[in-house]
Short mmCIF file of C-alpha atoms and ligand atoms in Angstrom, two decimals:
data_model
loop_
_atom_site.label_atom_id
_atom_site.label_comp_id
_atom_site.label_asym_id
_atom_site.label_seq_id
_atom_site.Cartn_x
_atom_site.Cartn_y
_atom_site.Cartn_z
CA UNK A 1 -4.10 -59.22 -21.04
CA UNK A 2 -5.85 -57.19 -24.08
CA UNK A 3 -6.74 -59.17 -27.50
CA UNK A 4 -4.17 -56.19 -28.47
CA UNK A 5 -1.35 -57.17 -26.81
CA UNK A 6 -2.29 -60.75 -26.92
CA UNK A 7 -1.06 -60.97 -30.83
CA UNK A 8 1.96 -59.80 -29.87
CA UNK A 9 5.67 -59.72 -31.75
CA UNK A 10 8.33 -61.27 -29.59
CA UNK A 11 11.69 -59.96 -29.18
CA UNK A 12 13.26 -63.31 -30.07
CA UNK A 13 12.03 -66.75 -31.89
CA UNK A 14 14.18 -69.82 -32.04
CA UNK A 15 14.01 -71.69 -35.14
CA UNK A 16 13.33 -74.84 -34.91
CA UNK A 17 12.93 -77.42 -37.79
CA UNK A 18 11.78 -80.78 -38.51
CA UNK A 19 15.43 -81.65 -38.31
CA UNK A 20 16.20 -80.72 -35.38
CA UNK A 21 13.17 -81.92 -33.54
CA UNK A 22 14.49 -85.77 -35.20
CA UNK A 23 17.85 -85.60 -34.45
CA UNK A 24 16.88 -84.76 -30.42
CA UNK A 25 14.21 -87.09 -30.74
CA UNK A 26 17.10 -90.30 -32.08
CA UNK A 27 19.33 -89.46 -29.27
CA UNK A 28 16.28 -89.83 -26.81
CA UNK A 29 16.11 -94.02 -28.55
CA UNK A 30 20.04 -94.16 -27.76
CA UNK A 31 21.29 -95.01 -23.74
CA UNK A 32 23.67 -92.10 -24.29
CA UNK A 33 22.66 -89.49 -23.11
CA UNK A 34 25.73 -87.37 -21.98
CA UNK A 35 29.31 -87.51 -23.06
CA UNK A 36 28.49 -89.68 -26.25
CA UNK A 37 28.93 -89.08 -29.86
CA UNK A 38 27.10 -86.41 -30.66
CA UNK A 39 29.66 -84.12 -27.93
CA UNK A 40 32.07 -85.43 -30.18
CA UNK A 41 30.59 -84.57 -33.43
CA UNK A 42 29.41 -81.31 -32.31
CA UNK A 43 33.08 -80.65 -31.27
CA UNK A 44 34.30 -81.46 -34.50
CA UNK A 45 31.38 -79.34 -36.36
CA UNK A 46 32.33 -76.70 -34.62
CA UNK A 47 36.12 -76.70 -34.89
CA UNK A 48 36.06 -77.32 -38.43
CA UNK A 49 33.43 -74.20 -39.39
CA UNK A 50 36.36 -72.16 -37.42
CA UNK A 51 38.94 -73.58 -38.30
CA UNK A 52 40.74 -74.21 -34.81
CA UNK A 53 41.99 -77.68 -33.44
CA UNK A 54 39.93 -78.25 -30.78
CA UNK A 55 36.13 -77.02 -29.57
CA UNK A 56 34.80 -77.59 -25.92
CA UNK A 57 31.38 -77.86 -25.46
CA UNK A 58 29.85 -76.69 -21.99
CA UNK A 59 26.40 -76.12 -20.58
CA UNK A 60 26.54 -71.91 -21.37
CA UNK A 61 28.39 -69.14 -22.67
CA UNK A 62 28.68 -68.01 -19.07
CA UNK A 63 30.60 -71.63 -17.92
CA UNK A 64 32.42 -70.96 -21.11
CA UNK A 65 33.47 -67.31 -19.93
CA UNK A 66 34.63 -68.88 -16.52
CA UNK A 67 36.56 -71.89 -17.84
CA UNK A 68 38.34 -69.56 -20.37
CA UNK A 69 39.89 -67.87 -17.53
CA UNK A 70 40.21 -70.64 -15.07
CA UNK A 71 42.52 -72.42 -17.87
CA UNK A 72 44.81 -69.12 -18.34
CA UNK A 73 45.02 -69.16 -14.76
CA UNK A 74 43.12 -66.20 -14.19
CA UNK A 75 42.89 -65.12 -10.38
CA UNK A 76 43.22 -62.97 -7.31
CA UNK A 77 45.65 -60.07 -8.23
CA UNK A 78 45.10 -60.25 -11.94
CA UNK A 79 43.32 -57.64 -14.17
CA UNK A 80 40.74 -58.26 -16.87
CA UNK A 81 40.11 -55.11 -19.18
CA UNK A 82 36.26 -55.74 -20.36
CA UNK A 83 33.49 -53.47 -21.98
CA UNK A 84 30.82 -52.32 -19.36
CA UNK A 85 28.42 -52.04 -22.44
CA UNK A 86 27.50 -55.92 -22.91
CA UNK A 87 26.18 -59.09 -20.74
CA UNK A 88 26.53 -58.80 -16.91
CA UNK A 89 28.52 -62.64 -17.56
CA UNK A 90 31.61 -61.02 -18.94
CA UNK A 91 32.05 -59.33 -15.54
CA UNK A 92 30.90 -61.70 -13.08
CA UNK A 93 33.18 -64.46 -14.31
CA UNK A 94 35.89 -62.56 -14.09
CA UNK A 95 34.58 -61.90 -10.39
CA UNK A 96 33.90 -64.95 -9.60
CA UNK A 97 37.71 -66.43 -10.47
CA UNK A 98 38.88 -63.70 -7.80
CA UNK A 99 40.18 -61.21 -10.84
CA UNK A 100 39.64 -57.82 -11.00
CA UNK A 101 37.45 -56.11 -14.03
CA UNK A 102 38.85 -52.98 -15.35
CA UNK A 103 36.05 -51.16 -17.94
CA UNK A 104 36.97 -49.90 -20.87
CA UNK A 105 35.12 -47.61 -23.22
CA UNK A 106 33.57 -48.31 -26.49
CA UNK A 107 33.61 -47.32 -30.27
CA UNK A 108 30.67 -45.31 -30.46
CA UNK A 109 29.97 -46.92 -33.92
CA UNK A 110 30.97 -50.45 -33.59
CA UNK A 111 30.09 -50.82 -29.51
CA UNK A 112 32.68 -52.76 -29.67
CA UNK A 113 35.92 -51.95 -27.05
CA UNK A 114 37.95 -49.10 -28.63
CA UNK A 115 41.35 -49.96 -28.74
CA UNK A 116 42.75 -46.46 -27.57
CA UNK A 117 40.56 -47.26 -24.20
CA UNK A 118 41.90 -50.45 -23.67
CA UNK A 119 45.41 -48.86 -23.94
CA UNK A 120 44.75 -47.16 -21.25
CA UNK A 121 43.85 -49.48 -19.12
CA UNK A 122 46.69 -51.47 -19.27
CA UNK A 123 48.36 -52.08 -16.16
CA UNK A 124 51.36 -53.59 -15.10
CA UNK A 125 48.56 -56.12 -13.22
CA UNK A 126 46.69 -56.88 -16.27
CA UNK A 127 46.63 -60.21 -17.82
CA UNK A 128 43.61 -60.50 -20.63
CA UNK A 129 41.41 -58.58 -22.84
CA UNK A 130 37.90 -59.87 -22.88
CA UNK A 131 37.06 -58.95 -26.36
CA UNK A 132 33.27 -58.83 -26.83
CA UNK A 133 31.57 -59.06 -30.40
CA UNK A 134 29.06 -56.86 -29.07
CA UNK A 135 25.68 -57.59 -31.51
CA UNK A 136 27.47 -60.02 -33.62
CA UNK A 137 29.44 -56.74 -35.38
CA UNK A 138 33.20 -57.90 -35.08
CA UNK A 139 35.63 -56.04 -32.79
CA UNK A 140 38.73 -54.48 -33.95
CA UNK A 141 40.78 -57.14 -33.71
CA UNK A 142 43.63 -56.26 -35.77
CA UNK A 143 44.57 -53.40 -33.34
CA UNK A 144 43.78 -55.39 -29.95
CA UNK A 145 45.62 -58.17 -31.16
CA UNK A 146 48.70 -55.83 -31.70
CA UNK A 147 48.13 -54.20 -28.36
CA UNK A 148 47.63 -57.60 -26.37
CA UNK A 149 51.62 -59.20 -28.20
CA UNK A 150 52.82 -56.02 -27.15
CA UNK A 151 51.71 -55.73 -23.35
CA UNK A 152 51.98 -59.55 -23.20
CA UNK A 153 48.56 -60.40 -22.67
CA UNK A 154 46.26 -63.15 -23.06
CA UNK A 155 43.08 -62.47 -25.19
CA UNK A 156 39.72 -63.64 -24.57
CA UNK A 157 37.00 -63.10 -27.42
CA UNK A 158 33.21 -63.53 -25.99
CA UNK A 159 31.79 -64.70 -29.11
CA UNK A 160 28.24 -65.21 -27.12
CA UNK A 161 26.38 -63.14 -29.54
CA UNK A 162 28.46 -63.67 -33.17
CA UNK A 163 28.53 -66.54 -34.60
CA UNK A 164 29.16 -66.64 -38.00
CA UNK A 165 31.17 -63.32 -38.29
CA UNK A 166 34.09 -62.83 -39.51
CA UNK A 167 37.23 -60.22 -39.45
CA UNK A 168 40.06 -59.05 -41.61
CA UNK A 169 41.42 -59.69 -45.11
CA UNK A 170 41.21 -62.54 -45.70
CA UNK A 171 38.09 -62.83 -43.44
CA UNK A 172 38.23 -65.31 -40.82
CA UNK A 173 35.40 -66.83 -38.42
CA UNK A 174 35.25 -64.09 -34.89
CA UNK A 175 36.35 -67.10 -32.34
CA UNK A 176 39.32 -67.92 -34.52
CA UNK A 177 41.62 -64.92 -33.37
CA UNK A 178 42.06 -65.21 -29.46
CA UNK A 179 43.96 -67.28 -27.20
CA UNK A 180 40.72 -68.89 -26.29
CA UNK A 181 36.71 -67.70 -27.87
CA UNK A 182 33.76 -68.70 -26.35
CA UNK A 183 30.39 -69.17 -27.70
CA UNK A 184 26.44 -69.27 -25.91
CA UNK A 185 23.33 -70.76 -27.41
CA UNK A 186 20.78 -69.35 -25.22
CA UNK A 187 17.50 -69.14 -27.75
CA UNK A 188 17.75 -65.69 -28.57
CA UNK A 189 21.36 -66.51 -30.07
CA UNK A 190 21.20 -66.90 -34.04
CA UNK A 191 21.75 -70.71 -33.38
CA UNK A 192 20.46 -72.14 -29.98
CA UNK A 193 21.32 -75.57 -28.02
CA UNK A 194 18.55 -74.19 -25.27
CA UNK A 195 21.30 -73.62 -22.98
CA UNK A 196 24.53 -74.38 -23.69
CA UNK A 197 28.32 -73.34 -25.15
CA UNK A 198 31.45 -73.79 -25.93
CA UNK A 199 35.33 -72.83 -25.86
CA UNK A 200 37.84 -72.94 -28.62
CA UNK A 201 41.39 -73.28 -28.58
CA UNK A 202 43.95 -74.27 -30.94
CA UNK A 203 46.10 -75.27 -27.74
CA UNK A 204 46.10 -78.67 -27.31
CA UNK A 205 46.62 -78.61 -23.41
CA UNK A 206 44.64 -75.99 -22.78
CA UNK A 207 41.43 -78.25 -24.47
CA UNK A 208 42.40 -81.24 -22.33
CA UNK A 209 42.63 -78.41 -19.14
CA UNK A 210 38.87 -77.50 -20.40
CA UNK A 211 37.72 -80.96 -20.76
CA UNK A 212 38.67 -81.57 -16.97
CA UNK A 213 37.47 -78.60 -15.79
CA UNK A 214 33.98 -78.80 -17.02
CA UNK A 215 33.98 -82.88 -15.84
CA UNK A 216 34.12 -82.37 -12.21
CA UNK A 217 37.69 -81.83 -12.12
CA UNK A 218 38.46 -85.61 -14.11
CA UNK A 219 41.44 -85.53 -16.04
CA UNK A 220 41.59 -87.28 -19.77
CA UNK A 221 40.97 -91.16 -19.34
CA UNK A 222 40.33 -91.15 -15.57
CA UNK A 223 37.55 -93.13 -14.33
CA UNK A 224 34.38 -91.42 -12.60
CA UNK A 225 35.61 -91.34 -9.62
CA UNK A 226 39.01 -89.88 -10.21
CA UNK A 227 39.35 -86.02 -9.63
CA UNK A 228 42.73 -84.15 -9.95
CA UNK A 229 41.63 -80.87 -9.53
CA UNK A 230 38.52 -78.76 -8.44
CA UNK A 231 35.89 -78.92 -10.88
CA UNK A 232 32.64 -78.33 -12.55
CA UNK A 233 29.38 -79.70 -13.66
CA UNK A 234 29.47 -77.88 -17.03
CA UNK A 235 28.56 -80.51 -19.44
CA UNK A 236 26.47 -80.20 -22.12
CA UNK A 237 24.12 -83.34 -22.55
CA UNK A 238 23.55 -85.03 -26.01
CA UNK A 239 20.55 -83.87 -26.60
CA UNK A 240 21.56 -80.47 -26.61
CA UNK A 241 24.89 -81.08 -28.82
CA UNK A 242 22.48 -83.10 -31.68
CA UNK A 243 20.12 -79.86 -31.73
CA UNK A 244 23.20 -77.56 -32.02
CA UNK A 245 24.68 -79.73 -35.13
CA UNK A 246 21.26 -79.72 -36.58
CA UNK A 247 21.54 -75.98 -36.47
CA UNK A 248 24.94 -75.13 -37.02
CA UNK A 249 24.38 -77.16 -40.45
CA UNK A 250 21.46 -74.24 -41.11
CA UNK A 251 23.83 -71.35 -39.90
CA UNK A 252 24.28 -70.10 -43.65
CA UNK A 253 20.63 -70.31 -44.24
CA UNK A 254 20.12 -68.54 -40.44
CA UNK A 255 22.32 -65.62 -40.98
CA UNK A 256 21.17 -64.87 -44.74
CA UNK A 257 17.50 -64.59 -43.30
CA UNK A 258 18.87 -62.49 -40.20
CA UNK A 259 20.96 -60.24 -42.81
CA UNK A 260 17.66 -59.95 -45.12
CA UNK A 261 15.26 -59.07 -41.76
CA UNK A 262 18.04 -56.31 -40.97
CA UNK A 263 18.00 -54.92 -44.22
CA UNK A 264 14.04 -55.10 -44.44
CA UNK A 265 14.45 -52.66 -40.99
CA UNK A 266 17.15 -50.58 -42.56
CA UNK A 267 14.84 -49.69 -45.02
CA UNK A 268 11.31 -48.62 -43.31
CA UNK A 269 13.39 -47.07 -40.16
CA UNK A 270 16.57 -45.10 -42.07
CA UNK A 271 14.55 -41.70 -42.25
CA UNK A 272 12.75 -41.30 -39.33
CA UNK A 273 14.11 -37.89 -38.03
CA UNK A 274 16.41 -38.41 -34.95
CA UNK A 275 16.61 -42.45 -35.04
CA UNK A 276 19.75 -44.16 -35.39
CA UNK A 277 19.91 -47.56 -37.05
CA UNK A 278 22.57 -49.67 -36.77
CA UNK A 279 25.56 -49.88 -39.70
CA UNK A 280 24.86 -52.77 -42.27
CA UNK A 281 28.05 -52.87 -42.95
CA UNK A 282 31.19 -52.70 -41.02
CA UNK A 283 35.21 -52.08 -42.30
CA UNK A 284 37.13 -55.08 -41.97
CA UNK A 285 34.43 -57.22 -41.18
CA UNK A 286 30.87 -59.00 -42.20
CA UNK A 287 28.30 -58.87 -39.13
CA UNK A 288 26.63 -62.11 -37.58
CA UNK A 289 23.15 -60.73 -36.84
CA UNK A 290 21.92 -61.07 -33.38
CA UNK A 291 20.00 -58.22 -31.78
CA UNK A 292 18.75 -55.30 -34.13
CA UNK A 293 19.26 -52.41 -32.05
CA UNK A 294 18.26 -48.62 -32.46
CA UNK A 295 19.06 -45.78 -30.66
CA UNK A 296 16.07 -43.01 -29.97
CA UNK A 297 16.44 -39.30 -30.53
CA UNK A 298 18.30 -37.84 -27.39
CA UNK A 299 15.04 -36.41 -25.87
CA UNK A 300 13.05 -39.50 -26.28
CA UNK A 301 11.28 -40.52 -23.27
CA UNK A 302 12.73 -44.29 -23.86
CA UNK A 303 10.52 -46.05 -20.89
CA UNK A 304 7.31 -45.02 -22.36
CA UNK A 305 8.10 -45.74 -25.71
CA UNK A 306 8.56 -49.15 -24.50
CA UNK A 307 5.07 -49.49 -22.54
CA UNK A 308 3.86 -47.78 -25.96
CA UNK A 309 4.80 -50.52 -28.08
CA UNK A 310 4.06 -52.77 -25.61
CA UNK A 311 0.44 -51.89 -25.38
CA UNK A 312 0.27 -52.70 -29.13
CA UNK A 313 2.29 -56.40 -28.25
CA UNK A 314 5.73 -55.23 -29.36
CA UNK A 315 8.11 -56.43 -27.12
CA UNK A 316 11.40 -54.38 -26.97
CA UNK A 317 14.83 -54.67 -24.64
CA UNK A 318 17.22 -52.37 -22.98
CA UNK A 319 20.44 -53.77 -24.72
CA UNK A 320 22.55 -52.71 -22.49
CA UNK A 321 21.70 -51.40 -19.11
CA UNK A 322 25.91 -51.14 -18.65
CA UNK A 323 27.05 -53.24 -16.12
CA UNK A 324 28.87 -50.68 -13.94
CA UNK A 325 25.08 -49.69 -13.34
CA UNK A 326 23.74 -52.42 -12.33
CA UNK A 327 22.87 -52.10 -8.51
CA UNK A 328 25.43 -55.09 -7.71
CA UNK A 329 28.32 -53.58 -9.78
CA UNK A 330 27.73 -49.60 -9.01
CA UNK A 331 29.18 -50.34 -5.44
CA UNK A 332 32.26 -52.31 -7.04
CA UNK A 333 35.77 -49.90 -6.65
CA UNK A 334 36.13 -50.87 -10.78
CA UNK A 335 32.85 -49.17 -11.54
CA UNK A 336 33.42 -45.92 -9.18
CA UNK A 337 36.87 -45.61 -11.09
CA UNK A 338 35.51 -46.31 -14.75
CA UNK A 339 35.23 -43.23 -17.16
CA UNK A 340 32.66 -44.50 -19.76
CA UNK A 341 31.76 -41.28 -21.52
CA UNK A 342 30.27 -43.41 -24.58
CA UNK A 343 29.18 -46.01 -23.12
CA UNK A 344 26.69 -44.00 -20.65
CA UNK A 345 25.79 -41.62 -23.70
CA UNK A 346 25.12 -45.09 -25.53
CA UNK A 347 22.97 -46.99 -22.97
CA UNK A 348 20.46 -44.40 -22.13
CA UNK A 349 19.19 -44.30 -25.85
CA UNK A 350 19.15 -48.38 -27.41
CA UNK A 351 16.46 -50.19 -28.20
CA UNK A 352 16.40 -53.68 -28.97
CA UNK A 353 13.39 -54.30 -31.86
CA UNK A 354 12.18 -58.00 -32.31
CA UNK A 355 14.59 -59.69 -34.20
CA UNK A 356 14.67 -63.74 -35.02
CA UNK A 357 15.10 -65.79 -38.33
CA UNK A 358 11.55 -65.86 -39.56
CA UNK A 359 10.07 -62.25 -38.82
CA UNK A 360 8.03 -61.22 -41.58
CA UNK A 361 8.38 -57.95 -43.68
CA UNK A 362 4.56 -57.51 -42.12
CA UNK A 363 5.49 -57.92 -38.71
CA UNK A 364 8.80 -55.37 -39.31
CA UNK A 365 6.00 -53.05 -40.73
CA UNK A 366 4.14 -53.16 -37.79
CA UNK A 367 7.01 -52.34 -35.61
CA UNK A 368 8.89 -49.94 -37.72
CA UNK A 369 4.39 -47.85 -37.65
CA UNK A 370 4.50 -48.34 -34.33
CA UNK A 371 7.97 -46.42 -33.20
CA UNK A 372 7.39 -44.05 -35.43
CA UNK A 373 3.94 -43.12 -34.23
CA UNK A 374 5.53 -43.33 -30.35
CA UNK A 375 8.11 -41.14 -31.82
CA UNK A 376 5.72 -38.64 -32.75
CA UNK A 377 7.32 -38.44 -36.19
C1 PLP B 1 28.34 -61.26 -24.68
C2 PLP B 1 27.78 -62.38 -23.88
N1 PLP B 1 28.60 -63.08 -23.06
C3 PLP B 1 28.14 -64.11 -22.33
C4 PLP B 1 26.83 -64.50 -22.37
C5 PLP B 1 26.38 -65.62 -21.49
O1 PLP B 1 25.85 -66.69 -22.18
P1 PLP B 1 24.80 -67.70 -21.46
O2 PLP B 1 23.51 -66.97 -21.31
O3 PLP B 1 24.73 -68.85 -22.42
O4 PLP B 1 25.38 -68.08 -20.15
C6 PLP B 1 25.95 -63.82 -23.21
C7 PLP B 1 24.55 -64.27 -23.27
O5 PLP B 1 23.60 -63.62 -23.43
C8 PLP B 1 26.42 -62.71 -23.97
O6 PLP B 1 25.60 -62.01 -24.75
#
C-alpha cells in the first residue's frame, strides 16, 4: 500500500465515546452477561424514543427482518412486495421463511418504494409491504399505509438505515407506523451496538411471540430447557444493549453532526456539472442521515472513478447493486418478472461518499477535489 492511500478517508466511522467504552466496560464487572438489565433498559430506551409499547432487541437487523415475518406468519404461498434497490436482507428473509418477494419500483427522488408500483403488485397472494427507509429519507407512508388497510395487508417498515426520522404532520419517529419496524446497528448505522437490532410492536402478543422466537423457541417464564416452538439464537448480549443505550442517549447530538456533514457536502458538490446530490430536505418528512449518496453524470465511467479516488485513499460504495442483480437473485422467477425501470436507471450511477459523525469539513474538501478532478470538471 502507497503512503497515498495509506492516509486514507473511510466510508464509515463509528463513534465511540468515553461513555460508551464505561458502560461496556461495568457490564464486563457484572455476572450478567446476557438477558439482564441492560436488555431491559435498552428495550425501554428504545420504546419510549418511539413511542410504541414494546421493543425487541435481537442480534441484527437481518434476525429482526426474519422474526418480523415469522410472527405475522409469513410463509410458503405468501407474497412480500419489497424494493430491489436496498440491502440483499430484505429479500433473503423473506426467502428464507418460504415467501415469495415481489419487486417493486422506486421514487426516483426519494428511492424509497413508489406507492403507484406497489399497487401494482398487489396480488390476491400478497400479505405485507416491506417498507424500506432507504438512506434514512422516510418512505411515503401516508399513501402505503392507505394502500396496505385497503388490500388488507400487513406492513413491515425496515428501519435498518433511519433511525431518528420521522414522517407526517405531526412528525412521528419512522418505526412507529407499521405493524411491526425493525432496526440494525451494524457500525456504519448512525448509532451502532456492533451487531445487533431490534423489532417494535405496539402488539402485546406479537412482542411475547418475538421474545420466544429469538430465545430458542422458550416461551415467557419457561425454564431453559422448555421449548414450545422452533426457535432462534438471536439474542443480543448485554454488552451490546449498554453500548446501544450509551448511544441512543447521543442520537440527537449524532444526527445534528450527520445533518451538518451533509450540508457541508451539499455545499462544495451542488454545482459540479452533471452530479446529482441528494435532497436535504424531503415533503412530509425530516431525514435520519445514513449514507451520503451521489449519483455521477450518465456517461461517467463509475468503476474507475472509484479506483480514482481510491488511489488518493477515498473509499467509496456501490449503494445499491439492486438485488434482482445479484448473481443469486438474477436466476430467481421474481427477478426475471420484475420491471424496475428506475431502479436499474438508479443503480448504475450512485455513489456512496464517506460519511460518519465526525468527518471534518477538510476531509469533505478532499473528497468533494477529488470527484471533481475524476469527473474531469
Ligand atoms: C435496509 C436494511 N435492511 C436490513 C439490514 C440488515 O441489517 P444487519 O446488517 O444488522 O443484519 C440492513 C443493513 O445494512 C439494511 O440496510
Amino acid at each position: 500500500m502507497s503512503a497515498e492511500t495509506r492516509a486514507g478517508v473511510p466510508l464509515s466511522s463509528p463513534d465511540i465515546t468515553e461513555a460508551e467504552i464505561a458502560a461496556v466496560t461495568a457490564v464486563l464487572r457484572t455476572p450478567h452477561l446476557s438477558l439482564g438489565p441492560e436488555l431491559a433498559a435498552f428495550e425501554a430506551d428504545l420504546a419510549a424514543f418511539h413511542g410504541v409499547d414494546h421493543a425487541v432487541a435481537v442480534s441484527s437487523g437481518t434476525a429482526g427482518l426474519h422474526l418480523a415475518l415469522l410472527t405475522l406468519g409469513i410463509g410458503p404461498g405468501d407474497e412480500v412486495i419489497l424494493p430491489s434497490f436496498t440491502f440483499i436482507a430484505v429479500a433473503n428473509t423473506v426467502a428464507q421463511v418460504g415467501a415469495t418477494p415481489v419487486f417493486a419500483d422506486i421514487d426516483p427522488v426519494t428511492l424509497n418504494l413508489a406507492p403507484a408500483a406497489v399497487e401494482r403488485a398487489v396480488s390476491p397472494r400478497t400479505r405485507a409491504i416491506m417498507v424500506v427507509h432507504t438512506f434514512g429519507i422516510p418512505a411515503a407512508m401516508g399513501a402505503l399505509l392507505a394502500l396496505a388497510r385497503r388490500c388488507s395487508l400487513f406492513v413491515i417498515e425496515d428501519a435498518c438505515e433511519a433511525i431518528g426520522a420521522s414522517y407526517g404532520d405531526p412528525p412521528r419517529p419512522v418505526g412507529s407506523f407499521g405493524d411491526l419496524a425493525v432496526f440494525g446497528f451494524y457500525p456504519n448505522k448512525q448509532m451502532t451496538t456492533g451487531e445487533g437490532g431490534a423489532v417494535l410492536t405496539r402488539n402485546p402478543a406479537h412482542a411475547e411471540r418475538l421474545r420466544t422466537l429469538r430465545n430458542q423457541g422458550r416461551a415467557a417464564g419457561a425454564g431453559w430447557l422448555d421449548h414450545v416452538e422452533l426457535g432462534y439464537n438471536y439474542r443480543l448480549s448485554e454488552l451490546a444493549c449498554a453500548l446501544g443505550r450509551v448511544q441512543l442517549s447521543r442520537i440527537d447530538e449524532i444526527l445534528a453532526l450527520r445533518r451538518a456533514a451533509a450540508e457541508r457536502y451539499h455545499n462544495l458538490l451542488q454545482n459540479i456539472p452533471g452530479l446529482e446530490v441528494p435532497p436535504l430536505t424531503v415533503p412530509n418528512g425530516t431525514i435520519s442521515w445514513f449514507v451520503y449518496v451521489v449519483r455521477l453524470p450518465e456517461e461517467a465511467d463509475r468503476d474507475g472513478i472509484q479506483t480514482e479516488l481510491s488511489r488518493h485513499g477515498i473509499a467509496t460504495g456501490r449503494y445499491f447493486p439492486p438485488i434482482h442483480r445479484q448473481p443469486f437473485w438474477s436466476t430467481h422467477p421474481a427477478s426475471q418478472t420484475a420491471d424496475l425501470p428506475v431502479t436499474e436507471r438508479v443503480a448504475r450511477r450512485t455513489l456512496a461518499l464517506p460519511f460518519f459523525n465526525r468527518i471534518t469539513s477538510e476531509q469533505q474538501v478532499e473528497v468533494a477535489e477529488a470527484l471533481r478532478k475524476a469527473l474531469g470538471r
